[in-house]
Amino acid sequence: MIIGISGENCAGKTTCAQYLIKKGFHCLSLSDILRELLKEENVPITRENLIKKGNEVRAKRGWGALADIALKKIPSHSNYVVDSIRNPAEVDRLRESGRFFLFYITADPKIRFERMRKRGREADPNSYELFLKFDRMEMEGKEGEQNLLAVKEKADVVIENNASLDEFYDAIDGALSKVSKEFRMRRPSWDEYFMQIAHVVAGRSNCIKRKVAAIIVKDRRIISTGYNGTPKGTKNCSEGGCPRCNSFSESGKDLEQCLCSHGEENAIVQAALHGIAIKGATLYTTFSPCLLCAKMIINSGIREVVYEGQYPLEEKARQLLEEAGVQIRKLERG
């Protein structure tokens, strides 16, 4: 794909291009093409001379001439940024490639003027009035000249850059996701996010039959975690600590012989141990609760249970939870 970048002076075009380069794009600037032409003619490189040279090239070679030059330099197998697009004919010509999208970067004039002053280029306008004069030259040019207003109308995405750099980067990421599935961000839902964390917690389990974990969440913050295994200070199940598990008893049978605590049980007990209130919280568990854990969930004040895997004795536990007014639902992954 080719991302074209246009916008007002000091709006953030170069910053946008540099950010895209970090994402694997190559960069080509139409202004650099003009700079090369000015160097060949030994003409000083100033903003005014760049504007004049650009208008001159368009008048002699066609309004999309700079885009033609750029397209000859861009291979078909790479993602490219084309910076400093200032004429609508250049946009039209680049669109003919079939893989072009235009980002227009804008910002408040006073913010842009302060950015220009900070960069300290000798050829930059030395007053706000002169800065606005050059702005008008670029924004309202005649046909075939620089005309940013006409370019802006052709933009796929307009990005405002009046705030922090991080917010600007976020806006660029959002623009990429709008124009290309390749850069579309897939964020997990809160349910997916917390369940994925529960699976990480399950990795600490010492039970040899099944690794299960639960996390307790309140206001989208994890306040307690627990995984299944033998009680604290006793021999781990994986070291022979639980005779039932180590004899590989049939699921759901001889539970009274099992020395392992369940993930939900441990999450609730850990919260109690550390004095953490869990009333009104949500419990995420990698397996649906057993009957014992369901009773603990009800009495602890947990309001919702989200589970993924199906526990063999799930139905009785579900009925009890529903009777007590605890919401219970299975996480369905898309």
Coordinates of C-alpha atoms in Angstrom, one line a residue:
M1 CA 0.0 0.0 0.0
I2 CA 1.0 3.6 -0.5
I3 CA 0.0 6.1 2.3
G4 CA 0.1 9.7 1.0
I5 CA 0.6 12.4 3.6
S6 CA -0.5 16.0 3.2
G7 CA -1.2 18.8 5.5
E8 CA -0.3 22.3 6.7
N9 CA 3.2 23.4 7.6
C10 CA 4.3 22.0 11.0
A11 CA 1.1 20.0 11.4
G12 CA 3.1 16.8 11.9
K13 CA 3.6 15.3 8.4
T14 CA 7.3 14.4 9.0
T15 CA 6.4 12.9 12.4
C16 CA 3.7 10.8 10.9
A17 CA 6.1 9.6 8.1
Q18 CA 8.7 8.7 10.7
Y19 CA 6.2 6.7 12.7
L20 CA 5.1 4.8 9.7
I21 CA 8.7 4.0 8.8
K22 CA 8.9 2.3 12.2
K23 CA 6.0 0.1 11.1
G24 CA 8.0 -1.0 8.0
F25 CA 7.1 1.6 5.5
H26 CA 9.6 3.1 3.1
C27 CA 9.4 6.9 2.6
L28 CA 9.6 9.2 -0.4
S29 CA 8.9 12.9 -0.1
L30 CA 7.7 15.0 -3.0
S31 CA 9.5 17.9 -1.3
D32 CA 12.8 16.0 -1.6
I33 CA 12.2 15.7 -5.3
L34 CA 11.9 19.5 -5.5
R35 CA 15.0 20.0 -3.3
E36 CA 17.0 17.8 -5.7
L37 CA 15.8 20.0 -8.6
L38 CA 16.7 23.2 -6.8
K39 CA 20.2 21.9 -5.9
E40 CA 20.8 21.1 -9.6
E41 CA 20.0 24.7 -10.4
N42 CA 22.0 26.1 -7.4
V43 CA 18.9 27.8 -6.1
P44 CA 18.6 28.3 -2.3
I45 CA 16.3 25.8 -0.6
T46 CA 13.6 28.0 1.0
R47 CA 9.9 27.3 1.6
E48 CA 9.1 30.0 -1.0
N49 CA 11.4 28.6 -3.6
L50 CA 10.0 25.1 -3.0
I51 CA 6.5 26.4 -3.7
K52 CA 7.6 28.2 -6.8
K53 CA 9.5 25.1 -8.1
G54 CA 6.6 22.8 -7.5
N55 CA 4.2 25.1 -9.4
E56 CA 6.8 25.4 -12.2
V57 CA 7.2 21.6 -12.5
R58 CA 3.4 21.1 -12.6
A59 CA 3.0 23.9 -15.3
K60 CA 5.7 22.4 -17.5
R61 CA 5.2 18.6 -17.1
G62 CA 1.5 18.3 -16.0
W63 CA -0.2 18.8 -12.7
G64 CA 0.5 15.3 -11.5
A65 CA 4.1 15.4 -12.6
L66 CA 5.6 15.0 -9.1
A67 CA 3.4 12.0 -8.4
D68 CA 4.5 10.5 -11.7
I69 CA 8.2 10.9 -10.6
A70 CA 7.4 9.3 -7.3
L71 CA 5.5 6.3 -8.7
K72 CA 8.5 5.5 -10.9
K73 CA 10.6 5.2 -7.7
I74 CA 8.2 3.0 -5.8
P75 CA 8.4 -0.8 -6.3
S76 CA 5.1 -2.7 -6.3
H77 CA 6.1 -5.1 -3.5
S78 CA 6.7 -2.7 -0.7
N79 CA 4.6 -0.4 1.6
Y80 CA 5.5 3.2 1.0
V81 CA 4.8 6.7 2.5
V82 CA 4.6 9.6 0.0
D83 CA 5.1 12.8 1.9
S84 CA 4.4 16.4 1.0
I85 CA 1.5 16.0 -1.4
R86 CA 0.1 19.5 -2.1
N87 CA -1.9 19.3 -5.3
P88 CA -5.2 17.4 -6.0
A89 CA -3.9 16.1 -9.3
E90 CA -1.1 14.4 -7.4
V91 CA -3.7 12.6 -5.3
D92 CA -5.6 11.5 -8.5
R93 CA -2.4 10.2 -10.1
L94 CA -1.4 8.3 -7.0
R95 CA -4.8 6.7 -6.7
E96 CA -4.4 5.2 -10.1
S97 CA -1.9 2.8 -8.5
G98 CA -4.9 1.1 -6.9
R99 CA -3.2 0.9 -3.5
F100 CA -3.2 4.5 -2.4
F101 CA -4.7 6.2 0.7
L102 CA -4.4 9.8 1.7
F103 CA -3.9 11.0 5.3
Y104 CA -4.3 14.8 5.8
I105 CA -2.6 16.1 9.0
T106 CA -3.9 19.3 10.5
A107 CA -3.4 21.4 13.6
D108 CA -4.3 24.8 15.0
P109 CA -2.2 27.6 13.3
K110 CA -0.9 29.0 16.5
I111 CA 0.3 25.5 17.6
R112 CA 2.0 25.0 14.2
F113 CA 3.7 28.4 14.4
E114 CA 5.1 27.5 17.9
R115 CA 6.4 24.2 16.5
M116 CA 8.0 26.1 13.6
R117 CA 9.8 28.5 16.0
K118 CA 11.1 25.6 18.1
R119 CA 12.6 23.8 15.1
G120 CA 14.5 27.0 14.3
R121 CA 15.1 26.9 10.5
E122 CA 16.7 30.0 9.1
A123 CA 14.4 30.1 6.1
D124 CA 11.2 29.9 8.1
P125 CA 8.9 32.9 8.4
N126 CA 9.9 35.1 11.4
S127 CA 6.4 36.4 12.3
Y128 CA 3.0 34.9 12.7
E129 CA 1.6 37.2 10.0
L130 CA 4.1 36.0 7.5
F131 CA 3.5 32.4 8.6
L132 CA -0.2 32.8 7.8
K133 CA 0.7 34.4 4.4
F134 CA 2.6 31.4 3.3
D135 CA -0.3 29.2 4.7
R136 CA -2.7 31.0 2.3
M137 CA -0.3 30.5 -0.6
E138 CA -0.4 26.7 0.0
M139 CA -4.0 26.5 0.9
E140 CA -5.7 28.5 -1.8
G141 CA -3.5 28.1 -4.9
K142 CA -4.9 28.2 -8.4
E143 CA -5.5 25.0 -10.5
G144 CA -2.1 23.3 -11.1
E145 CA -0.5 25.1 -8.1
Q146 CA -0.3 24.1 -4.4
N147 CA -3.8 23.8 -3.1
L148 CA -4.1 22.1 0.2
L149 CA -7.8 22.8 0.6
A150 CA -8.5 20.8 -2.5
V151 CA -6.2 18.0 -1.3
K152 CA -7.9 17.9 2.1
E153 CA -11.2 17.3 0.3
K154 CA -9.8 14.1 -1.3
A155 CA -8.3 12.7 2.0
D156 CA -9.4 9.3 3.2
V157 CA -8.7 10.3 6.8
V158 CA -8.1 13.7 8.4
I159 CA -6.0 13.5 11.5
E160 CA -5.8 16.4 14.1
N161 CA -2.5 16.8 15.9
N162 CA -3.2 19.4 18.6
A163 CA -2.4 17.3 21.6
S164 CA 0.3 14.9 22.8
L165 CA 2.6 12.7 20.7
D166 CA 1.0 9.6 22.1
E167 CA -2.4 10.8 21.1
F168 CA -1.1 11.6 17.6
Y169 CA 0.3 8.1 17.2
D170 CA -3.0 6.6 18.4
A171 CA -4.8 8.6 15.7
I172 CA -2.4 7.3 13.1
D173 CA -2.9 3.7 14.2
G174 CA -6.6 4.4 14.0
A175 CA -6.3 5.8 10.5
L176 CA -4.3 2.7 9.3
S177 CA -6.9 0.4 10.7
K178 CA -9.6 2.3 8.7
V179 CA -7.9 1.9 5.4
S180 CA -6.3 -1.6 5.6
K181 CA -7.2 -4.9 7.3
E182 CA -3.5 -5.5 7.5
F183 CA -3.2 -2.9 10.2
R184 CA -6.6 -3.4 11.8
M185 CA -6.1 -3.7 15.5
R186 CA -7.9 -6.6 17.2
R187 CA -8.3 -5.9 20.9
P188 CA -9.6 -8.6 23.1
S189 CA -12.9 -8.0 24.9
W190 CA -12.7 -7.5 28.7
D191 CA -14.0 -11.1 29.0
E192 CA -11.3 -12.5 26.7
Y193 CA -8.7 -10.3 28.4
F194 CA -9.5 -11.6 31.9
M195 CA -9.9 -15.2 30.8
Q196 CA -6.5 -15.2 29.1
I197 CA -5.0 -14.0 32.4
A198 CA -6.8 -16.8 34.2
H199 CA -5.2 -19.3 31.8
V200 CA -1.8 -17.8 32.7
V201 CA -2.6 -18.2 36.4
A202 CA -3.6 -21.8 35.7
G203 CA 0.0 -22.5 34.7
R204 CA 0.9 -22.3 38.4
S205 CA -1.4 -25.2 39.3
N206 CA 0.4 -28.2 40.9
C207 CA -2.6 -30.6 40.2
I208 CA -1.7 -33.5 37.9
K209 CA -5.3 -34.1 36.8
R210 CA -6.4 -30.7 35.5
K211 CA -5.0 -27.2 35.7
V212 CA -7.7 -24.7 36.7
A213 CA -7.6 -21.1 37.8
A214 CA -9.9 -18.3 38.7
I215 CA -9.5 -14.6 39.1
I216 CA -11.8 -12.1 40.8
V217 CA -12.3 -8.8 39.1
K218 CA -13.9 -5.6 40.4
D219 CA -14.2 -2.4 38.4
R220 CA -12.1 -4.1 35.7
R221 CA -9.2 -4.6 38.2
I222 CA -7.9 -8.0 39.3
I223 CA -8.2 -8.2 43.1
S224 CA -7.5 -11.9 43.7
T225 CA -6.3 -15.0 41.9
G226 CA -6.3 -18.7 42.7
Y227 CA -5.3 -22.0 41.1
N228 CA -6.0 -25.5 42.1
G229 CA -3.6 -27.6 44.1
T230 CA -2.9 -28.9 47.6
P231 CA -3.1 -26.6 50.6
K232 CA -0.3 -24.1 51.3
G233 CA 2.7 -25.8 53.2
T234 CA 1.8 -29.3 52.1
K235 CA 3.3 -31.6 49.5
N236 CA 2.3 -30.6 46.0
C237 CA -0.2 -32.8 44.1
S238 CA 2.4 -33.2 41.4
E239 CA 4.8 -34.6 44.0
G240 CA 2.3 -37.2 45.2
G241 CA 0.6 -34.9 47.7
C242 CA -3.0 -35.9 46.7
P243 CA -3.6 -39.7 46.6
R244 CA -6.9 -39.3 44.7
C245 CA -5.4 -37.3 41.9
N246 CA -2.3 -39.5 41.7
S247 CA -4.5 -42.6 41.4
F248 CA -6.3 -40.9 38.5
S249 CA -9.8 -41.4 39.9
E250 CA -12.7 -41.0 37.6
S251 CA -13.9 -37.4 37.3
G252 CA -16.6 -36.5 39.8
K253 CA -16.0 -39.5 42.0
D254 CA -14.4 -39.8 45.5
L255 CA -14.2 -36.0 45.7
E256 CA -14.2 -36.2 49.5
Q257 CA -10.8 -37.9 49.2
C258 CA -9.2 -35.1 47.1
L259 CA -6.8 -32.9 49.0
C260 CA -6.6 -30.2 46.2
S261 CA -8.4 -26.9 46.6
H262 CA -10.1 -25.6 43.5
G263 CA -9.1 -22.4 41.8
E264 CA -12.3 -20.5 42.7
E265 CA -11.9 -21.7 46.3
N266 CA -8.3 -20.4 46.5
A267 CA -9.2 -17.1 44.9
I268 CA -11.9 -16.4 47.5
V269 CA -9.8 -17.6 50.4
Q270 CA -6.8 -15.5 49.3
A271 CA -9.0 -12.4 49.2
A272 CA -10.2 -13.2 52.7
L273 CA -6.7 -13.8 53.9
H274 CA -5.6 -10.4 52.8
G275 CA -8.7 -8.6 53.8
I276 CA -9.9 -7.8 50.3
A277 CA -13.7 -7.2 49.9
I278 CA -15.1 -9.2 46.9
K279 CA -18.8 -8.4 47.3
G280 CA -20.2 -7.4 43.9
A281 CA -17.2 -8.7 42.0
T282 CA -17.0 -10.9 38.9
L283 CA -15.2 -14.3 39.0
Y284 CA -13.6 -15.6 35.8
T285 CA -12.8 -19.3 35.9
T286 CA -11.3 -21.6 33.3
F287 CA -13.8 -24.3 34.3
S288 CA -17.4 -23.9 35.5
P289 CA -17.7 -24.1 39.3
C290 CA -18.4 -27.3 41.2
L291 CA -21.1 -27.4 43.9
L292 CA -18.7 -26.6 46.8
C293 CA -17.3 -23.6 44.9
A294 CA -20.7 -22.4 43.9
K295 CA -21.7 -22.2 47.6
M296 CA -18.6 -20.2 48.4
I297 CA -19.3 -17.9 45.5
I298 CA -22.8 -17.2 46.7
N299 CA -21.9 -16.6 50.3
S300 CA -18.9 -14.4 49.4
G301 CA -21.2 -11.9 47.6
I302 CA -19.8 -12.4 44.1
R303 CA -22.4 -11.2 41.6
E304 CA -21.3 -12.9 38.4
V305 CA -19.4 -15.9 37.2
V306 CA -17.8 -16.2 33.7
Y307 CA -16.5 -19.6 32.8
E308 CA -14.9 -21.3 29.7
G309 CA -14.6 -25.1 30.1
Q310 CA -17.5 -27.4 31.3
Y311 CA -17.0 -29.1 34.7
P312 CA -18.6 -32.6 34.9
L313 CA -20.9 -31.6 37.9
E314 CA -21.8 -28.2 36.5
E315 CA -25.6 -28.5 36.3
K316 CA -26.4 -28.6 40.0
A317 CA -24.0 -25.8 40.7
R318 CA -25.5 -23.7 38.0
Q319 CA -29.0 -24.2 39.3
L320 CA -27.9 -23.1 42.8
L321 CA -26.1 -20.0 41.5
E322 CA -29.1 -19.0 39.5
E323 CA -31.4 -19.5 42.4
A324 CA -29.2 -17.3 44.5
G325 CA -29.3 -14.5 41.9
V326 CA -25.7 -15.0 40.7
Q327 CA -25.3 -14.4 37.0
I328 CA -23.4 -17.2 35.3
R329 CA -22.4 -17.3 31.6
K330 CA -20.1 -19.3 29.4
L331 CA -17.5 -17.3 27.4
E332 CA -18.0 -18.0 23.7
R333 CA -15.0 -17.1 21.6
G334 CA -15.5 -15.6 18.2

